[in-house]
Amino acid sequence: EEAQRGLGPRVAALGHIGEAVWETVRTRQSIGNTIAQTLLMGALFAFINSIQQIVFDVFGRPALIGLVFGLIAAPMAASSWLNSRLVMRIGSRRMLLAALAAFTTVSLLHLAVALVVGETLWSFVVLQAATMACFGLIGANAGALAMAPLGHIAGTASALQGVITTIGGALIGFVIGQLFDGTTVPMVAGFAACGALALALASWANRETKPARPA
C-alpha cells in the first residue's frame, strides 16, 4: 500500500509533464518560434563546423583563423547589446521579423557573390560578419516570444525548447557541414535556406489575430 501511495504522485507528476509538453508543441507561437530558432542555431553550428575548412582549404590562410573568427563573431556580440537597448521600444516581434529578413537578405546576397563573382577571404569576412550580426537580434527575441504564452508551464516549456533547439540545431549544422565541397557555397546556401524557412515560420507563429467584429 505504501508503494502504491508513493507511485500515485509520480504518475500524476508525469501526467502533468506530458500535458505541458503537449501544450508546448501545439501552441503556434511556441512551436513556430522554437523551430525558427532551431534553424538559426543550425546555421550557427554550420558556421562553427565549417569555418576552419573555409579559412584553411578555400582561402589557404590558416594563420588568420583567429582573426577571421573574431572579426565575424564580434558583430554578433555587438548586436546582442544593441538588442537589449532597442527591444523595449520596438518590441520583440518586430525586432525578430526584421532581423530574420535582414539575415535572409544578406545570406542571399552572399550566395550570389559566391556563385557569380567569386569571393575573396575579405569579402567572405565582411558578408559573413553582416549575417552574424543578425544573430544577436534573433535568438533572444525568438526565445522570449516562444515562452510568452506558456508562463504557467515555464519550466517544462523552457526545457523542451532547449532540447529541440540544441539537438535540432546540431543536426542541421552537421548536415550543412558535411556538404562542404571546397567552396563557401554549401555553408552560405545553408544559411540562406535556414533564414528563409525561419522567417516563414516566425511570420506564421507571430501572426497578429484580428479582433472579432461585434455582432
PDB file of C-alpha atoms in Angstrom, residues 34-208:
ATOM      1  CA  THR A  34      11.151  27.378 -31.349  1.00  0.00           C
ATOM      2  CA  ILE A  35      11.644  25.799 -34.769  1.00  0.00           C
ATOM      3  CA  ALA A  36      12.685  29.163 -36.238  1.00  0.00           C
ATOM      4  CA  GLN A  37      15.295  29.455 -33.503  1.00  0.00           C
ATOM      5  CA  THR A  38      16.372  25.852 -34.177  1.00  0.00           C
ATOM      6  CA  LEU A  39      17.011  26.668 -37.837  1.00  0.00           C
ATOM      7  CA  LEU A  40      19.166  29.629 -36.877  1.00  0.00           C
ATOM      8  CA  MET A  41      21.051  27.501 -34.360  1.00  0.00           C
ATOM      9  CA  GLY A  42      21.637  25.062 -37.208  1.00  0.00           C
ATOM     10  CA  ALA A  43      23.212  27.844 -39.262  1.00  0.00           C
ATOM     11  CA  LEU A  44      25.385  28.817 -36.298  1.00  0.00           C
ATOM     12  CA  PHE A  45      26.569  25.241 -35.815  1.00  0.00           C
ATOM     13  CA  ALA A  46      27.252  25.019 -39.555  1.00  0.00           C
ATOM     14  CA  PHE A  47      29.469  28.103 -39.298  1.00  0.00           C
ATOM     15  CA  ILE A  48      31.379  26.634 -36.361  1.00  0.00           C
ATOM     16  CA  ASN A  49      31.782  23.308 -38.192  1.00  0.00           C
ATOM     17  CA  SER A  50      32.897  24.904 -41.464  1.00  0.00           C
ATOM     18  CA  ILE A  51      34.975  27.966 -40.623  1.00  0.00           C
ATOM     19  CA  GLN A  52      38.269  26.141 -40.201  1.00  0.00           C
ATOM     20  CA  GLN A  53      37.886  24.289 -43.509  1.00  0.00           C
ATOM     21  CA  ILE A  54      36.953  27.516 -45.264  1.00  0.00           C
ATOM     22  CA  VAL A  55      39.896  29.523 -43.951  1.00  0.00           C
ATOM     23  CA  PHE A  56      42.385  26.657 -44.322  1.00  0.00           C
ATOM     24  CA  ASP A  57      41.249  24.929 -47.534  1.00  0.00           C
ATOM     25  CA  VAL A  58      39.250  27.507 -49.502  1.00  0.00           C
ATOM     26  CA  PHE A  59      41.400  30.581 -48.857  1.00  0.00           C
ATOM     27  CA  GLY A  60      44.653  28.902 -47.791  1.00  0.00           C
ATOM     28  CA  ARG A  61      45.238  31.289 -44.863  1.00  0.00           C
ATOM     29  CA  PRO A  62      45.475  29.089 -41.733  1.00  0.00           C
ATOM     30  CA  ALA A  63      47.467  31.719 -39.833  1.00  0.00           C
ATOM     31  CA  LEU A  64      44.461  34.065 -39.977  1.00  0.00           C
ATOM     32  CA  ILE A  65      41.886  31.705 -38.459  1.00  0.00           C
ATOM     33  CA  GLY A  66      41.785  33.539 -35.110  1.00  0.00           C
ATOM     34  CA  LEU A  67      41.474  36.970 -36.707  1.00  0.00           C
ATOM     35  CA  VAL A  68      38.800  35.841 -39.168  1.00  0.00           C
ATOM     36  CA  PHE A  69      36.760  34.148 -36.456  1.00  0.00           C
ATOM     37  CA  GLY A  70      36.980  37.208 -34.223  1.00  0.00           C
ATOM     38  CA  LEU A  71      36.014  39.655 -36.967  1.00  0.00           C
ATOM     39  CA  ILE A  72      32.974  37.581 -37.863  1.00  0.00           C
ATOM     40  CA  ALA A  73      31.875  36.864 -34.281  1.00  0.00           C
ATOM     41  CA  ALA A  74      32.306  40.387 -32.877  1.00  0.00           C
ATOM     42  CA  PRO A  75      29.247  41.879 -34.634  1.00  0.00           C
ATOM     43  CA  MET A  76      27.079  39.174 -33.062  1.00  0.00           C
ATOM     44  CA  ALA A  77      28.126  40.305 -29.575  1.00  0.00           C
ATOM     45  CA  ALA A  78      27.576  43.946 -30.521  1.00  0.00           C
ATOM     46  CA  SER A  79      24.099  43.267 -31.870  1.00  0.00           C
ATOM     47  CA  SER A  80      23.154  41.385 -28.695  1.00  0.00           C
ATOM     48  CA  TRP A  81      23.991  44.517 -26.724  1.00  0.00           C
ATOM     49  CA  LEU A  82      22.064  46.656 -29.217  1.00  0.00           C
ATOM     50  CA  ASN A  83      19.034  44.376 -28.936  1.00  0.00           C
ATOM     51  CA  SER A  84      18.868  44.939 -25.189  1.00  0.00           C
ATOM     52  CA  ARG A  85      18.665  48.687 -25.845  1.00  0.00           C
ATOM     53  CA  LEU A  86      16.086  48.567 -28.640  1.00  0.00           C
ATOM     54  CA  VAL A  87      13.697  45.746 -27.785  1.00  0.00           C
ATOM     55  CA  MET A  88      11.686  47.700 -25.214  1.00  0.00           C
ATOM     56  CA  ARG A  89      11.000  50.451 -27.748  1.00  0.00           C
ATOM     57  CA  ILE A  90      10.460  48.354 -30.864  1.00  0.00           C
ATOM     58  CA  GLY A  91       9.114  45.103 -29.453  1.00  0.00           C
ATOM     59  CA  SER A  92      10.319  41.500 -29.756  1.00  0.00           C
ATOM     60  CA  ARG A  93       8.036  40.620 -32.652  1.00  0.00           C
ATOM     61  CA  ARG A  94       9.132  43.463 -34.919  1.00  0.00           C
ATOM     62  CA  MET A  95      12.781  43.006 -33.946  1.00  0.00           C
ATOM     63  CA  LEU A  96      12.669  39.289 -34.713  1.00  0.00           C
ATOM     64  CA  LEU A  97      10.963  39.595 -38.087  1.00  0.00           C
ATOM     65  CA  ALA A  98      13.195  42.488 -39.203  1.00  0.00           C
ATOM     66  CA  ALA A  99      16.338  40.628 -38.118  1.00  0.00           C
ATOM     67  CA  LEU A 100      15.273  37.427 -39.901  1.00  0.00           C
ATOM     68  CA  ALA A 101      14.500  39.388 -43.071  1.00  0.00           C
ATOM     69  CA  ALA A 102      17.943  41.038 -42.886  1.00  0.00           C
ATOM     70  CA  PHE A 103      19.619  37.688 -42.154  1.00  0.00           C
ATOM     71  CA  THR A 104      17.989  36.067 -45.178  1.00  0.00           C
ATOM     72  CA  THR A 105      18.674  39.023 -47.482  1.00  0.00           C
ATOM     73  CA  VAL A 106      22.360  39.238 -46.597  1.00  0.00           C
ATOM     74  CA  SER A 107      22.729  35.451 -46.889  1.00  0.00           C
ATOM     75  CA  LEU A 108      21.197  35.506 -50.367  1.00  0.00           C
ATOM     76  CA  LEU A 109      23.487  38.380 -51.371  1.00  0.00           C
ATOM     77  CA  HIS A 110      26.459  36.424 -50.051  1.00  0.00           C
ATOM     78  CA  LEU A 111      25.342  33.367 -52.008  1.00  0.00           C
ATOM     79  CA  ALA A 112      25.058  35.430 -55.196  1.00  0.00           C
ATOM     80  CA  VAL A 113      28.580  36.777 -54.695  1.00  0.00           C
ATOM     81  CA  ALA A 114      29.943  33.279 -54.084  1.00  0.00           C
ATOM     82  CA  LEU A 115      28.233  31.829 -57.165  1.00  0.00           C
ATOM     83  CA  VAL A 116      28.558  34.680 -59.660  1.00  0.00           C
ATOM     84  CA  VAL A 117      31.516  36.831 -58.709  1.00  0.00           C
ATOM     85  CA  GLY A 118      33.612  34.525 -56.601  1.00  0.00           C
ATOM     86  CA  GLU A 119      34.754  35.783 -53.231  1.00  0.00           C
ATOM     87  CA  THR A 120      37.998  36.616 -51.542  1.00  0.00           C
ATOM     88  CA  LEU A 121      38.756  35.992 -47.892  1.00  0.00           C
ATOM     89  CA  TRP A 122      37.869  39.590 -47.035  1.00  0.00           C
ATOM     90  CA  SER A 123      34.585  39.672 -48.932  1.00  0.00           C
ATOM     91  CA  PHE A 124      33.706  36.486 -47.063  1.00  0.00           C
ATOM     92  CA  VAL A 125      34.567  38.133 -43.740  1.00  0.00           C
ATOM     93  CA  VAL A 126      32.501  41.260 -44.454  1.00  0.00           C
ATOM     94  CA  LEU A 127      29.400  39.438 -45.703  1.00  0.00           C
ATOM     95  CA  GLN A 128      29.532  36.723 -43.076  1.00  0.00           C
ATOM     96  CA  ALA A 129      30.034  39.295 -40.306  1.00  0.00           C
ATOM     97  CA  ALA A 130      26.956  41.173 -41.550  1.00  0.00           C
ATOM     98  CA  THR A 131      24.979  37.931 -41.457  1.00  0.00           C
ATOM     99  CA  MET A 132      26.183  37.018 -37.982  1.00  0.00           C
ATOM    100  CA  ALA A 133      25.264  40.473 -36.686  1.00  0.00           C
ATOM    101  CA  CYS A 134      21.627  39.462 -37.144  1.00  0.00           C
ATOM    102  CA  PHE A 135      22.010  36.565 -34.699  1.00  0.00           C
ATOM    103  CA  GLY A 136      22.128  38.869 -31.718  1.00  0.00           C
ATOM    104  CA  LEU A 137      18.738  40.266 -32.737  1.00  0.00           C
ATOM    105  CA  ILE A 138      17.147  36.862 -33.302  1.00  0.00           C
ATOM    106  CA  GLY A 139      17.917  34.353 -30.555  1.00  0.00           C
ATOM    107  CA  ALA A 140      16.753  36.291 -27.506  1.00  0.00           C
ATOM    108  CA  ASN A 141      13.589  37.557 -29.212  1.00  0.00           C
ATOM    109  CA  ALA A 142      12.624  34.159 -30.632  1.00  0.00           C
ATOM    110  CA  GLY A 143      13.103  32.589 -27.208  1.00  0.00           C
ATOM    111  CA  ALA A 144      11.077  35.281 -25.451  1.00  0.00           C
ATOM    112  CA  LEU A 145       8.214  35.021 -27.938  1.00  0.00           C
ATOM    113  CA  ALA A 146       8.215  31.220 -27.719  1.00  0.00           C
ATOM    114  CA  MET A 147       7.861  31.406 -23.926  1.00  0.00           C
ATOM    115  CA  ALA A 148       5.353  34.268 -23.799  1.00  0.00           C
ATOM    116  CA  PRO A 149       2.125  32.199 -23.860  1.00  0.00           C
ATOM    117  CA  LEU A 150       3.485  29.465 -21.574  1.00  0.00           C
ATOM    118  CA  GLY A 151       4.279  31.217 -18.319  1.00  0.00           C
ATOM    119  CA  HIS A 152       2.124  28.774 -16.346  1.00  0.00           C
ATOM    120  CA  ILE A 153       4.302  25.834 -17.530  1.00  0.00           C
ATOM    121  CA  ALA A 154       7.540  27.763 -17.943  1.00  0.00           C
ATOM    122  CA  GLY A 155       9.856  25.080 -16.558  1.00  0.00           C
ATOM    123  CA  THR A 156       8.721  22.260 -18.833  1.00  0.00           C
ATOM    124  CA  ALA A 157       8.320  24.519 -21.858  1.00  0.00           C
ATOM    125  CA  SER A 158      11.786  26.025 -21.440  1.00  0.00           C
ATOM    126  CA  ALA A 159      13.386  22.596 -21.040  1.00  0.00           C
ATOM    127  CA  LEU A 160      11.629  21.203 -24.106  1.00  0.00           C
ATOM    128  CA  GLN A 161      12.511  24.237 -26.212  1.00  0.00           C
ATOM    129  CA  GLY A 162      16.139  23.936 -25.110  1.00  0.00           C
ATOM    130  CA  VAL A 163      16.259  20.285 -26.150  1.00  0.00           C
ATOM    131  CA  ILE A 164      14.671  20.997 -29.536  1.00  0.00           C
ATOM    132  CA  THR A 165      16.917  23.949 -30.396  1.00  0.00           C
ATOM    133  CA  THR A 166      20.136  22.265 -29.237  1.00  0.00           C
ATOM    134  CA  ILE A 167      19.656  18.826 -30.747  1.00  0.00           C
ATOM    135  CA  GLY A 168      17.870  20.077 -33.858  1.00  0.00           C
ATOM    136  CA  GLY A 169      20.425  22.829 -34.418  1.00  0.00           C
ATOM    137  CA  ALA A 170      23.328  20.410 -34.019  1.00  0.00           C
ATOM    138  CA  LEU A 171      21.816  18.005 -36.559  1.00  0.00           C
ATOM    139  CA  ILE A 172      21.146  20.769 -39.091  1.00  0.00           C
ATOM    140  CA  GLY A 173      24.653  22.149 -38.618  1.00  0.00           C
ATOM    141  CA  PHE A 174      26.136  18.677 -39.071  1.00  0.00           C
ATOM    142  CA  VAL A 175      24.265  18.130 -42.338  1.00  0.00           C
ATOM    143  CA  ILE A 176      25.341  21.502 -43.743  1.00  0.00           C
ATOM    144  CA  GLY A 177      28.928  20.919 -42.625  1.00  0.00           C
ATOM    145  CA  GLN A 178      29.019  17.538 -44.374  1.00  0.00           C
ATOM    146  CA  LEU A 179      28.142  19.227 -47.676  1.00  0.00           C
ATOM    147  CA  PHE A 180      31.485  21.066 -47.782  1.00  0.00           C
ATOM    148  CA  ASP A 181      32.849  20.850 -51.334  1.00  0.00           C
ATOM    149  CA  GLY A 182      35.933  23.035 -51.216  1.00  0.00           C
ATOM    150  CA  THR A 183      33.967  26.292 -51.584  1.00  0.00           C
ATOM    151  CA  THR A 184      31.899  28.520 -49.317  1.00  0.00           C
ATOM    152  CA  VAL A 185      28.719  27.804 -51.291  1.00  0.00           C
ATOM    153  CA  PRO A 186      27.265  24.933 -49.189  1.00  0.00           C
ATOM    154  CA  MET A 187      27.553  26.861 -45.931  1.00  0.00           C
ATOM    155  CA  VAL A 188      26.223  30.112 -47.372  1.00  0.00           C
ATOM    156  CA  ALA A 189      23.372  28.317 -49.133  1.00  0.00           C
ATOM    157  CA  GLY A 190      22.567  26.611 -45.833  1.00  0.00           C
ATOM    158  CA  PHE A 191      22.410  30.000 -44.135  1.00  0.00           C
ATOM    159  CA  ALA A 192      20.047  31.341 -46.796  1.00  0.00           C
ATOM    160  CA  ALA A 193      17.772  28.290 -46.607  1.00  0.00           C
ATOM    161  CA  CYS A 194      17.666  28.347 -42.798  1.00  0.00           C
ATOM    162  CA  GLY A 195      16.952  32.075 -42.803  1.00  0.00           C
ATOM    163  CA  ALA A 196      14.136  31.854 -45.346  1.00  0.00           C
ATOM    164  CA  LEU A 197      12.454  28.945 -43.543  1.00  0.00           C
ATOM    165  CA  ALA A 198      12.862  30.631 -40.157  1.00  0.00           C
ATOM    166  CA  LEU A 199      11.356  33.862 -41.494  1.00  0.00           C
ATOM    167  CA  ALA A 200       8.343  31.997 -42.857  1.00  0.00           C
ATOM    168  CA  LEU A 201       7.837  30.145 -39.579  1.00  0.00           C
ATOM    169  CA  ALA A 202       8.263  33.237 -37.413  1.00  0.00           C
ATOM    170  CA  SER A 203       5.803  35.174 -39.586  1.00  0.00           C
ATOM    171  CA  TRP A 204       3.257  32.372 -39.131  1.00  0.00           C
ATOM    172  CA  ALA A 205       3.926  31.941 -35.412  1.00  0.00           C
ATOM    173  CA  ASN A 206       3.691  35.640 -34.607  1.00  0.00           C
ATOM    174  CA  ARG A 207       0.781  36.474 -36.877  1.00  0.00           C
ATOM    175  CA  GLU A 208      -1.427  39.035 -35.225  1.00  0.00           C
TER     176      GLU A 208
END
